[in-house]
Structures are given as structure tokens and as C-alpha cells.
mmCIF file of the C-alpha atoms, coordinates in Angstrom:
data_MODEL
# 
_entry.id   MODEL 
# 
loop_
_atom_site.group_PDB 
_atom_site.id 
_atom_site.type_symbol 
_atom_site.label_atom_id 
_atom_site.label_alt_id 
_atom_site.label_comp_id 
_atom_site.label_asym_id 
_atom_site.label_entity_id 
_atom_site.label_seq_id 
_atom_site.pdbx_PDB_ins_code 
_atom_site.Cartn_x 
_atom_site.Cartn_y 
_atom_site.Cartn_z 
_atom_site.occupancy 
_atom_site.B_iso_or_equiv 
_atom_site.pdbx_formal_charge 
_atom_site.auth_seq_id 
_atom_site.auth_comp_id 
_atom_site.auth_asym_id 
_atom_site.auth_atom_id 
_atom_site.pdbx_PDB_model_num 
ATOM 1   C CA . UNK A 1 1   ? -0.043  0.165  -0.257  1.00 0.00 ? 1   UNK A CA 1 
ATOM 2   C CA . UNK A 1 2   ? 2.922   2.801  1.129   1.00 0.00 ? 2   UNK A CA 1 
ATOM 3   C CA . UNK A 1 3   ? 4.438   1.913  -2.101  1.00 0.00 ? 3   UNK A CA 1 
ATOM 4   C CA . UNK A 1 4   ? 1.543   2.591  -4.385  1.00 0.00 ? 4   UNK A CA 1 
ATOM 5   C CA . UNK A 1 5   ? 1.152   5.597  -2.251  1.00 0.00 ? 5   UNK A CA 1 
ATOM 6   C CA . UNK A 1 6   ? 4.804   6.729  -3.043  1.00 0.00 ? 6   UNK A CA 1 
ATOM 7   C CA . UNK A 1 7   ? 4.305   6.290  -6.692  1.00 0.00 ? 7   UNK A CA 1 
ATOM 8   C CA . UNK A 1 8   ? 1.608   8.225  -6.981  1.00 0.00 ? 8   UNK A CA 1 
ATOM 9   C CA . UNK A 1 9   ? 3.008   11.229 -5.108  1.00 0.00 ? 9   UNK A CA 1 
ATOM 10  C CA . UNK A 1 10  ? 6.081   11.496 -7.259  1.00 0.00 ? 10  UNK A CA 1 
ATOM 11  C CA . UNK A 1 11  ? 3.869   11.224 -10.143 1.00 0.00 ? 11  UNK A CA 1 
ATOM 12  C CA . UNK A 1 12  ? 1.962   14.191 -8.995  1.00 0.00 ? 12  UNK A CA 1 
ATOM 13  C CA . UNK A 1 13  ? 5.145   15.816 -8.090  1.00 0.00 ? 13  UNK A CA 1 
ATOM 14  C CA . UNK A 1 14  ? 6.372   15.109 -11.563 1.00 0.00 ? 14  UNK A CA 1 
ATOM 15  C CA . UNK A 1 15  ? 3.604   16.627 -13.316 1.00 0.00 ? 15  UNK A CA 1 
ATOM 16  C CA . UNK A 1 16  ? 3.078   19.674 -10.681 1.00 0.00 ? 16  UNK A CA 1 
ATOM 17  C CA . UNK A 1 17  ? 7.154   20.745 -10.775 1.00 0.00 ? 17  UNK A CA 1 
ATOM 18  C CA . UNK A 1 18  ? 6.801   21.018 -14.857 1.00 0.00 ? 18  UNK A CA 1 
ATOM 19  C CA . UNK A 1 19  ? 4.710   24.020 -14.324 1.00 0.00 ? 19  UNK A CA 1 
ATOM 20  C CA . UNK A 1 20  ? 6.909   25.955 -11.589 1.00 0.00 ? 20  UNK A CA 1 
ATOM 21  C CA . UNK A 1 21  ? 7.294   28.332 -10.890 1.00 0.00 ? 21  UNK A CA 1 
ATOM 22  C CA . UNK A 1 22  ? 4.130   28.947 -11.638 1.00 0.00 ? 22  UNK A CA 1 
ATOM 23  C CA . UNK A 1 23  ? 3.158   33.347 -10.990 1.00 0.00 ? 23  UNK A CA 1 
ATOM 24  C CA . UNK A 1 24  ? -0.370  34.282 -10.092 1.00 0.00 ? 24  UNK A CA 1 
ATOM 25  C CA . UNK A 1 25  ? -1.748  37.496 -9.696  1.00 0.00 ? 25  UNK A CA 1 
ATOM 26  C CA . UNK A 1 26  ? -5.549  38.692 -8.712  1.00 0.00 ? 26  UNK A CA 1 
ATOM 27  C CA . UNK A 1 27  ? -7.656  40.751 -6.196  1.00 0.00 ? 27  UNK A CA 1 
ATOM 28  C CA . UNK A 1 28  ? -8.277  39.300 -2.890  1.00 0.00 ? 28  UNK A CA 1 
ATOM 29  C CA . UNK A 1 29  ? -11.675 37.986 -2.574  1.00 0.00 ? 29  UNK A CA 1 
ATOM 30  C CA . UNK A 1 30  ? -13.784 36.383 0.914   1.00 0.00 ? 30  UNK A CA 1 
ATOM 31  C CA . UNK A 1 31  ? -13.235 32.863 0.999   1.00 0.00 ? 31  UNK A CA 1 
ATOM 32  C CA . UNK A 1 32  ? -15.111 30.561 3.231   1.00 0.00 ? 32  UNK A CA 1 
ATOM 33  C CA . UNK A 1 33  ? -14.182 32.454 6.542   1.00 0.00 ? 33  UNK A CA 1 
ATOM 34  C CA . UNK A 1 34  ? -13.012 29.432 7.786   1.00 0.00 ? 34  UNK A CA 1 
ATOM 35  C CA . UNK A 1 35  ? -8.864  30.191 7.679   1.00 0.00 ? 35  UNK A CA 1 
ATOM 36  C CA . UNK A 1 36  ? -8.835  32.474 10.399  1.00 0.00 ? 36  UNK A CA 1 
ATOM 37  C CA . UNK A 1 37  ? -12.094 31.325 12.437  1.00 0.00 ? 37  UNK A CA 1 
ATOM 38  C CA . UNK A 1 38  ? -11.682 27.615 12.383  1.00 0.00 ? 38  UNK A CA 1 
ATOM 39  C CA . UNK A 1 39  ? -7.797  27.119 11.849  1.00 0.00 ? 39  UNK A CA 1 
ATOM 40  C CA . UNK A 1 40  ? -6.435  30.608 13.502  1.00 0.00 ? 40  UNK A CA 1 
ATOM 41  C CA . UNK A 1 41  ? -4.487  30.415 9.729   1.00 0.00 ? 41  UNK A CA 1 
ATOM 42  C CA . UNK A 1 42  ? -5.554  33.134 7.755   1.00 0.00 ? 42  UNK A CA 1 
ATOM 43  C CA . UNK A 1 43  ? -5.906  32.539 4.129   1.00 0.00 ? 43  UNK A CA 1 
ATOM 44  C CA . UNK A 1 44  ? -6.313  35.111 1.080   1.00 0.00 ? 44  UNK A CA 1 
ATOM 45  C CA . UNK A 1 45  ? -8.331  33.946 -1.526  1.00 0.00 ? 45  UNK A CA 1 
ATOM 46  C CA . UNK A 1 46  ? -8.010  34.238 -5.460  1.00 0.00 ? 46  UNK A CA 1 
ATOM 47  C CA . UNK A 1 47  ? -11.324 34.733 -7.460  1.00 0.00 ? 47  UNK A CA 1 
ATOM 48  C CA . UNK A 1 48  ? -12.368 32.023 -10.071 1.00 0.00 ? 48  UNK A CA 1 
ATOM 49  C CA . UNK A 1 49  ? -11.108 33.345 -12.855 1.00 0.00 ? 49  UNK A CA 1 
ATOM 50  C CA . UNK A 1 50  ? -7.517  33.232 -11.712 1.00 0.00 ? 50  UNK A CA 1 
ATOM 51  C CA . UNK A 1 51  ? -7.710  29.838 -10.491 1.00 0.00 ? 51  UNK A CA 1 
ATOM 52  C CA . UNK A 1 52  ? -9.240  28.853 -14.204 1.00 0.00 ? 52  UNK A CA 1 
ATOM 53  C CA . UNK A 1 53  ? -5.850  29.662 -15.538 1.00 0.00 ? 53  UNK A CA 1 
ATOM 54  C CA . UNK A 1 54  ? -4.023  26.991 -13.438 1.00 0.00 ? 54  UNK A CA 1 
ATOM 55  C CA . UNK A 1 55  ? -2.698  24.678 -15.980 1.00 0.00 ? 55  UNK A CA 1 
ATOM 56  C CA . UNK A 1 56  ? -5.226  21.602 -16.232 1.00 0.00 ? 56  UNK A CA 1 
ATOM 57  C CA . UNK A 1 57  ? -2.759  18.475 -14.697 1.00 0.00 ? 57  UNK A CA 1 
ATOM 58  C CA . UNK A 1 58  ? -1.346  20.720 -11.827 1.00 0.00 ? 58  UNK A CA 1 
ATOM 59  C CA . UNK A 1 59  ? -2.048  18.614 -8.771  1.00 0.00 ? 59  UNK A CA 1 
ATOM 60  C CA . UNK A 1 60  ? -4.210  19.481 -6.087  1.00 0.00 ? 60  UNK A CA 1 
ATOM 61  C CA . UNK A 1 61  ? -2.170  20.174 -2.554  1.00 0.00 ? 61  UNK A CA 1 
ATOM 62  C CA . UNK A 1 62  ? -0.106  22.517 -0.617  1.00 0.00 ? 62  UNK A CA 1 
ATOM 63  C CA . UNK A 1 63  ? 2.803   24.275 -2.463  1.00 0.00 ? 63  UNK A CA 1 
ATOM 64  C CA . UNK A 1 64  ? 5.209   27.101 -0.986  1.00 0.00 ? 64  UNK A CA 1 
ATOM 65  C CA . UNK A 1 65  ? 6.757   30.030 -2.347  1.00 0.00 ? 65  UNK A CA 1 
ATOM 66  C CA . UNK A 1 66  ? 6.462   33.979 -2.099  1.00 0.00 ? 66  UNK A CA 1 
ATOM 67  C CA . UNK A 1 67  ? 3.595   36.734 -1.898  1.00 0.00 ? 67  UNK A CA 1 
ATOM 68  C CA . UNK A 1 68  ? 2.901   39.900 -1.734  1.00 0.00 ? 68  UNK A CA 1 
ATOM 69  C CA . UNK A 1 69  ? -0.030  42.181 -1.626  1.00 0.00 ? 69  UNK A CA 1 
ATOM 70  C CA . UNK A 1 70  ? -0.189  45.754 -3.350  1.00 0.00 ? 70  UNK A CA 1 
ATOM 71  C CA . UNK A 1 71  ? 3.455   45.700 -4.606  1.00 0.00 ? 71  UNK A CA 1 
ATOM 72  C CA . UNK A 1 72  ? 4.222   45.606 -0.627  1.00 0.00 ? 72  UNK A CA 1 
ATOM 73  C CA . UNK A 1 73  ? 7.200   43.492 1.225   1.00 0.00 ? 73  UNK A CA 1 
ATOM 74  C CA . UNK A 1 74  ? 7.317   39.853 -0.270  1.00 0.00 ? 74  UNK A CA 1 
ATOM 75  C CA . UNK A 1 75  ? 6.580   37.374 2.276   1.00 0.00 ? 75  UNK A CA 1 
ATOM 76  C CA . UNK A 1 76  ? 7.140   33.483 2.555   1.00 0.00 ? 76  UNK A CA 1 
ATOM 77  C CA . UNK A 1 77  ? 3.463   31.934 1.791   1.00 0.00 ? 77  UNK A CA 1 
ATOM 78  C CA . UNK A 1 78  ? 1.956   28.217 1.525   1.00 0.00 ? 78  UNK A CA 1 
ATOM 79  C CA . UNK A 1 79  ? -0.727  27.574 -1.063  1.00 0.00 ? 79  UNK A CA 1 
ATOM 80  C CA . UNK A 1 80  ? -3.415  25.426 -0.812  1.00 0.00 ? 80  UNK A CA 1 
ATOM 81  C CA . UNK A 1 81  ? -4.678  24.119 -4.091  1.00 0.00 ? 81  UNK A CA 1 
ATOM 82  C CA . UNK A 1 82  ? -8.237  22.174 -4.675  1.00 0.00 ? 82  UNK A CA 1 
ATOM 83  C CA . UNK A 1 83  ? -11.110 21.095 -3.082  1.00 0.00 ? 83  UNK A CA 1 
ATOM 84  C CA . UNK A 1 84  ? -10.320 20.647 0.312   1.00 0.00 ? 84  UNK A CA 1 
ATOM 85  C CA . UNK A 1 85  ? -11.962 17.182 1.235   1.00 0.00 ? 85  UNK A CA 1 
ATOM 86  C CA . UNK A 1 86  ? -11.877 17.863 5.025   1.00 0.00 ? 86  UNK A CA 1 
ATOM 87  C CA . UNK A 1 87  ? -14.600 20.353 4.431   1.00 0.00 ? 87  UNK A CA 1 
ATOM 88  C CA . UNK A 1 88  ? -16.221 18.820 1.189   1.00 0.00 ? 88  UNK A CA 1 
ATOM 89  C CA . UNK A 1 89  ? -15.820 22.150 -0.890  1.00 0.00 ? 89  UNK A CA 1 
ATOM 90  C CA . UNK A 1 90  ? -17.346 21.912 -4.468  1.00 0.00 ? 90  UNK A CA 1 
ATOM 91  C CA . UNK A 1 91  ? -15.354 24.794 -5.957  1.00 0.00 ? 91  UNK A CA 1 
ATOM 92  C CA . UNK A 1 92  ? -11.375 24.437 -6.509  1.00 0.00 ? 92  UNK A CA 1 
ATOM 93  C CA . UNK A 1 93  ? -9.687  27.238 -4.582  1.00 0.00 ? 93  UNK A CA 1 
ATOM 94  C CA . UNK A 1 94  ? -6.463  28.640 -4.124  1.00 0.00 ? 94  UNK A CA 1 
ATOM 95  C CA . UNK A 1 95  ? -5.859  29.549 -0.759  1.00 0.00 ? 95  UNK A CA 1 
ATOM 96  C CA . UNK A 1 96  ? -2.718  31.449 0.013   1.00 0.00 ? 96  UNK A CA 1 
ATOM 97  C CA . UNK A 1 97  ? -1.594  31.804 3.904   1.00 0.00 ? 97  UNK A CA 1 
ATOM 98  C CA . UNK A 1 98  ? 0.816   34.644 3.697   1.00 0.00 ? 98  UNK A CA 1 
ATOM 99  C CA . UNK A 1 99  ? 3.598   34.245 6.576   1.00 0.00 ? 99  UNK A CA 1 
ATOM 100 C CA . UNK A 1 100 ? 3.232   37.740 8.040   1.00 0.00 ? 100 UNK A CA 1 
ATOM 101 C CA . UNK A 1 101 ? 0.574   39.129 10.617  1.00 0.00 ? 101 UNK A CA 1 
ATOM 102 C CA . UNK A 1 102 ? -1.271  42.049 8.677   1.00 0.00 ? 102 UNK A CA 1 
ATOM 103 C CA . UNK A 1 103 ? -2.915  44.195 11.148  1.00 0.00 ? 103 UNK A CA 1 
ATOM 104 C CA . UNK A 1 104 ? -6.481  44.082 9.139   1.00 0.00 ? 104 UNK A CA 1 
ATOM 105 C CA . UNK A 1 105 ? -7.761  42.271 6.187   1.00 0.00 ? 105 UNK A CA 1 
ATOM 106 C CA . UNK A 1 106 ? -7.013  43.152 2.798   1.00 0.00 ? 106 UNK A CA 1 
ATOM 107 C CA . UNK A 1 107 ? -9.710  42.073 0.779   1.00 0.00 ? 107 UNK A CA 1 
ATOM 108 C CA . UNK A 1 108 ? -9.974  43.738 -2.518  1.00 0.00 ? 108 UNK A CA 1 
ATOM 109 C CA . UNK A 1 109 ? -6.088  44.032 -2.526  1.00 0.00 ? 109 UNK A CA 1 
ATOM 110 C CA . UNK A 1 110 ? -3.455  42.604 -5.250  1.00 0.00 ? 110 UNK A CA 1 
ATOM 111 C CA . UNK A 1 111 ? -2.126  39.363 -4.247  1.00 0.00 ? 111 UNK A CA 1 
ATOM 112 C CA . UNK A 1 112 ? 0.693   38.317 -5.916  1.00 0.00 ? 112 UNK A CA 1 
ATOM 113 C CA . UNK A 1 113 ? 1.964   35.069 -5.613  1.00 0.00 ? 113 UNK A CA 1 
ATOM 114 C CA . UNK A 1 114 ? 5.100   32.676 -7.348  1.00 0.00 ? 114 UNK A CA 1 
ATOM 115 C CA . UNK A 1 115 ? 4.711   28.706 -6.192  1.00 0.00 ? 115 UNK A CA 1 
ATOM 116 C CA . UNK A 1 116 ? 8.235   27.475 -6.256  1.00 0.00 ? 116 UNK A CA 1 
ATOM 117 C CA . UNK A 1 117 ? 7.505   23.962 -4.685  1.00 0.00 ? 117 UNK A CA 1 
ATOM 118 C CA . UNK A 1 118 ? 5.422   21.380 -4.213  1.00 0.00 ? 118 UNK A CA 1 
ATOM 119 C CA . UNK A 1 119 ? 4.981   19.915 -0.359  1.00 0.00 ? 119 UNK A CA 1 
ATOM 120 C CA . UNK A 1 120 ? 2.194   17.512 -0.516  1.00 0.00 ? 120 UNK A CA 1 
ATOM 121 C CA . UNK A 1 121 ? -1.038  16.184 -2.015  1.00 0.00 ? 121 UNK A CA 1 
ATOM 122 C CA . UNK A 1 122 ? -4.458  16.776 -0.771  1.00 0.00 ? 122 UNK A CA 1 
ATOM 123 C CA . UNK A 1 123 ? -5.903  14.892 1.721   1.00 0.00 ? 123 UNK A CA 1 
ATOM 124 C CA . UNK A 1 124 ? -8.633  14.653 4.015   1.00 0.00 ? 124 UNK A CA 1 
ATOM 125 C CA . UNK A 1 125 ? -8.225  14.552 7.827   1.00 0.00 ? 125 UNK A CA 1 
ATOM 126 C CA . UNK A 1 126 ? -10.037 12.603 10.944  1.00 0.00 ? 126 UNK A CA 1 
ATOM 127 C CA . UNK A 1 127 ? -10.322 15.964 12.885  1.00 0.00 ? 127 UNK A CA 1 
ATOM 128 C CA . UNK A 1 128 ? -9.926  20.014 13.026  1.00 0.00 ? 128 UNK A CA 1 
ATOM 129 C CA . UNK A 1 129 ? -6.497  19.428 15.031  1.00 0.00 ? 129 UNK A CA 1 
ATOM 130 C CA . UNK A 1 130 ? -4.915  16.398 12.900  1.00 0.00 ? 130 UNK A CA 1 
ATOM 131 C CA . UNK A 1 131 ? -5.659  19.686 9.899   1.00 0.00 ? 131 UNK A CA 1 
ATOM 132 C CA . UNK A 1 132 ? -4.393  22.508 12.228  1.00 0.00 ? 132 UNK A CA 1 
ATOM 133 C CA . UNK A 1 133 ? -1.427  19.922 12.579  1.00 0.00 ? 133 UNK A CA 1 
ATOM 134 C CA . UNK A 1 134 ? -0.751  19.090 8.914   1.00 0.00 ? 134 UNK A CA 1 
ATOM 135 C CA . UNK A 1 135 ? -1.005  23.125 8.224   1.00 0.00 ? 135 UNK A CA 1 
ATOM 136 C CA . UNK A 1 136 ? 1.325   24.173 10.795  1.00 0.00 ? 136 UNK A CA 1 
ATOM 137 C CA . UNK A 1 137 ? 3.677   21.461 9.529   1.00 0.00 ? 137 UNK A CA 1 
ATOM 138 C CA . UNK A 1 138 ? 3.496   22.638 5.925   1.00 0.00 ? 138 UNK A CA 1 
ATOM 139 C CA . UNK A 1 139 ? 4.444   26.006 7.012   1.00 0.00 ? 139 UNK A CA 1 
ATOM 140 C CA . UNK A 1 140 ? 7.392   25.004 8.555   1.00 0.00 ? 140 UNK A CA 1 
ATOM 141 C CA . UNK A 1 141 ? 8.498   23.094 5.272   1.00 0.00 ? 141 UNK A CA 1 
ATOM 142 C CA . UNK A 1 142 ? 7.980   25.803 3.402   1.00 0.00 ? 142 UNK A CA 1 
ATOM 143 C CA . UNK A 1 143 ? 9.733   28.574 5.702   1.00 0.00 ? 143 UNK A CA 1 
ATOM 144 C CA . UNK A 1 144 ? 12.979  25.768 5.487   1.00 0.00 ? 144 UNK A CA 1 
ATOM 145 C CA . UNK A 1 145 ? 12.349  25.443 1.566   1.00 0.00 ? 145 UNK A CA 1 
ATOM 146 C CA . UNK A 1 146 ? 12.455  29.231 1.064   1.00 0.00 ? 146 UNK A CA 1 
ATOM 147 C CA . UNK A 1 147 ? 15.915  29.417 2.779   1.00 0.00 ? 147 UNK A CA 1 
ATOM 148 C CA . UNK A 1 148 ? 17.505  28.155 -0.041  1.00 0.00 ? 148 UNK A CA 1 
ATOM 149 C CA . UNK A 1 149 ? 19.572  30.388 -2.170  1.00 0.00 ? 149 UNK A CA 1 
ATOM 150 C CA . UNK A 1 150 ? 17.322  29.333 -5.550  1.00 0.00 ? 150 UNK A CA 1 
ATOM 151 C CA . UNK A 1 151 ? 14.407  30.247 -3.462  1.00 0.00 ? 151 UNK A CA 1 
ATOM 152 C CA . UNK A 1 152 ? 15.638  33.575 -2.349  1.00 0.00 ? 152 UNK A CA 1 
ATOM 153 C CA . UNK A 1 153 ? 16.187  35.062 -5.773  1.00 0.00 ? 153 UNK A CA 1 
ATOM 154 C CA . UNK A 1 154 ? 12.914  34.707 -6.456  1.00 0.00 ? 154 UNK A CA 1 
ATOM 155 C CA . UNK A 1 155 ? 11.765  36.928 -3.387  1.00 0.00 ? 155 UNK A CA 1 
ATOM 156 C CA . UNK A 1 156 ? 13.248  39.758 -5.523  1.00 0.00 ? 156 UNK A CA 1 
ATOM 157 C CA . UNK A 1 157 ? 11.700  38.760 -9.010  1.00 0.00 ? 157 UNK A CA 1 
ATOM 158 C CA . UNK A 1 158 ? 10.602  42.074 -10.692 1.00 0.00 ? 158 UNK A CA 1 
ATOM 159 C CA . UNK A 1 159 ? 7.105   40.501 -10.858 1.00 0.00 ? 159 UNK A CA 1 
ATOM 160 C CA . UNK A 1 160 ? 6.478   41.656 -7.052  1.00 0.00 ? 160 UNK A CA 1 
ATOM 161 C CA . UNK A 1 161 ? 7.516   45.176 -8.193  1.00 0.00 ? 161 UNK A CA 1 
ATOM 162 C CA . UNK A 1 162 ? 4.737   46.013 -11.041 1.00 0.00 ? 162 UNK A CA 1 
ATOM 163 C CA . UNK A 1 163 ? 1.901   47.805 -9.510  1.00 0.00 ? 163 UNK A CA 1 
ATOM 164 C CA . UNK A 1 164 ? -0.849  47.753 -12.337 1.00 0.00 ? 164 UNK A CA 1 
ATOM 165 C CA . UNK A 1 165 ? -4.461  46.521 -11.076 1.00 0.00 ? 165 UNK A CA 1 
ATOM 166 C CA . UNK A 1 166 ? -5.274  43.025 -12.573 1.00 0.00 ? 166 UNK A CA 1 
ATOM 167 C CA . UNK A 1 167 ? -8.225  42.468 -15.029 1.00 0.00 ? 167 UNK A CA 1 
# 
């Protein structure tokens, strides 16, 4: 059983990696309201038209990279792409947790992200606590991976300096 799961993971990793780095930009919209309330881990959500632009074969799962809001400072981030099976979503989402404490919500602001790597596939969890533990582990993994020189170079990418509002 483990062997089969391991092969599936590496297939998803290979498919996703062929699309990385992946740059996305859009106006932050209200999500389901669970990131901060249920999880204590706030997320910024892209609108459907940004999600629809994802390559068809990009794997659902958790990714890491960089993000900024309204061309501000660039921060580490983790992003969940998929239907979030724990909550049984019917709509695919891109939910970004930016590793920074913001003083207030930034709905309507321009969010820019670059996904650099794949952490794990989307999965369901037996409890909310198990989900929170996994997300915190993802955040730690992302933080460590983003310390590499290769990852640090993307933090300075000109993509984050452009100030045009997305359509």
C-alpha cells in the first residue's frame, strides 16, 4: 500500500514541478471564512478566474513560495490548491497563507504569488486538530525550503514590483 501511495505522490510531484515556478495575480476575495475562524491560520483567496487559469494537470495539494499584497513587502507563503476534502468543497480554490501578521484584512487588494515547489497532495483529515497540525507542518516545511539561495532569488523577482491592477 505504501509503495503505491509513494508512486502516486511522485507522479503528482513530477506533473506539478513541470509548471513551476508558477506566477499568479488577482484581487483578494472573501473565502469561506474558515482560515482565521476555524483554523487560526488566515488565508487570502484568489477569484475563480485566477483559479481557472491554472494548468489543467497541476496537482491539487500544498505548495510553497512567495507572496505580496499591493506591491508591498514579499513574504513566505504556503498555498492550498484544490477542493479541501475535509470541508467537502465543491469549488476548486487557491488559498494562500502569507507568513506575516497583517493588522487588518486586505480584501480588494492585489495579491501576487509565485509557487516554487510542491509539499504534499491534498488529503482529508479525521479531525480539525489533525488538519491544523498538518498545516502548521506545511508552514514549517515551506519556511525551511524558502531559505535556499534559489528560492531567495525569486523573492526579488520583478513580478512583485509591478503595480498594475489585474483585470
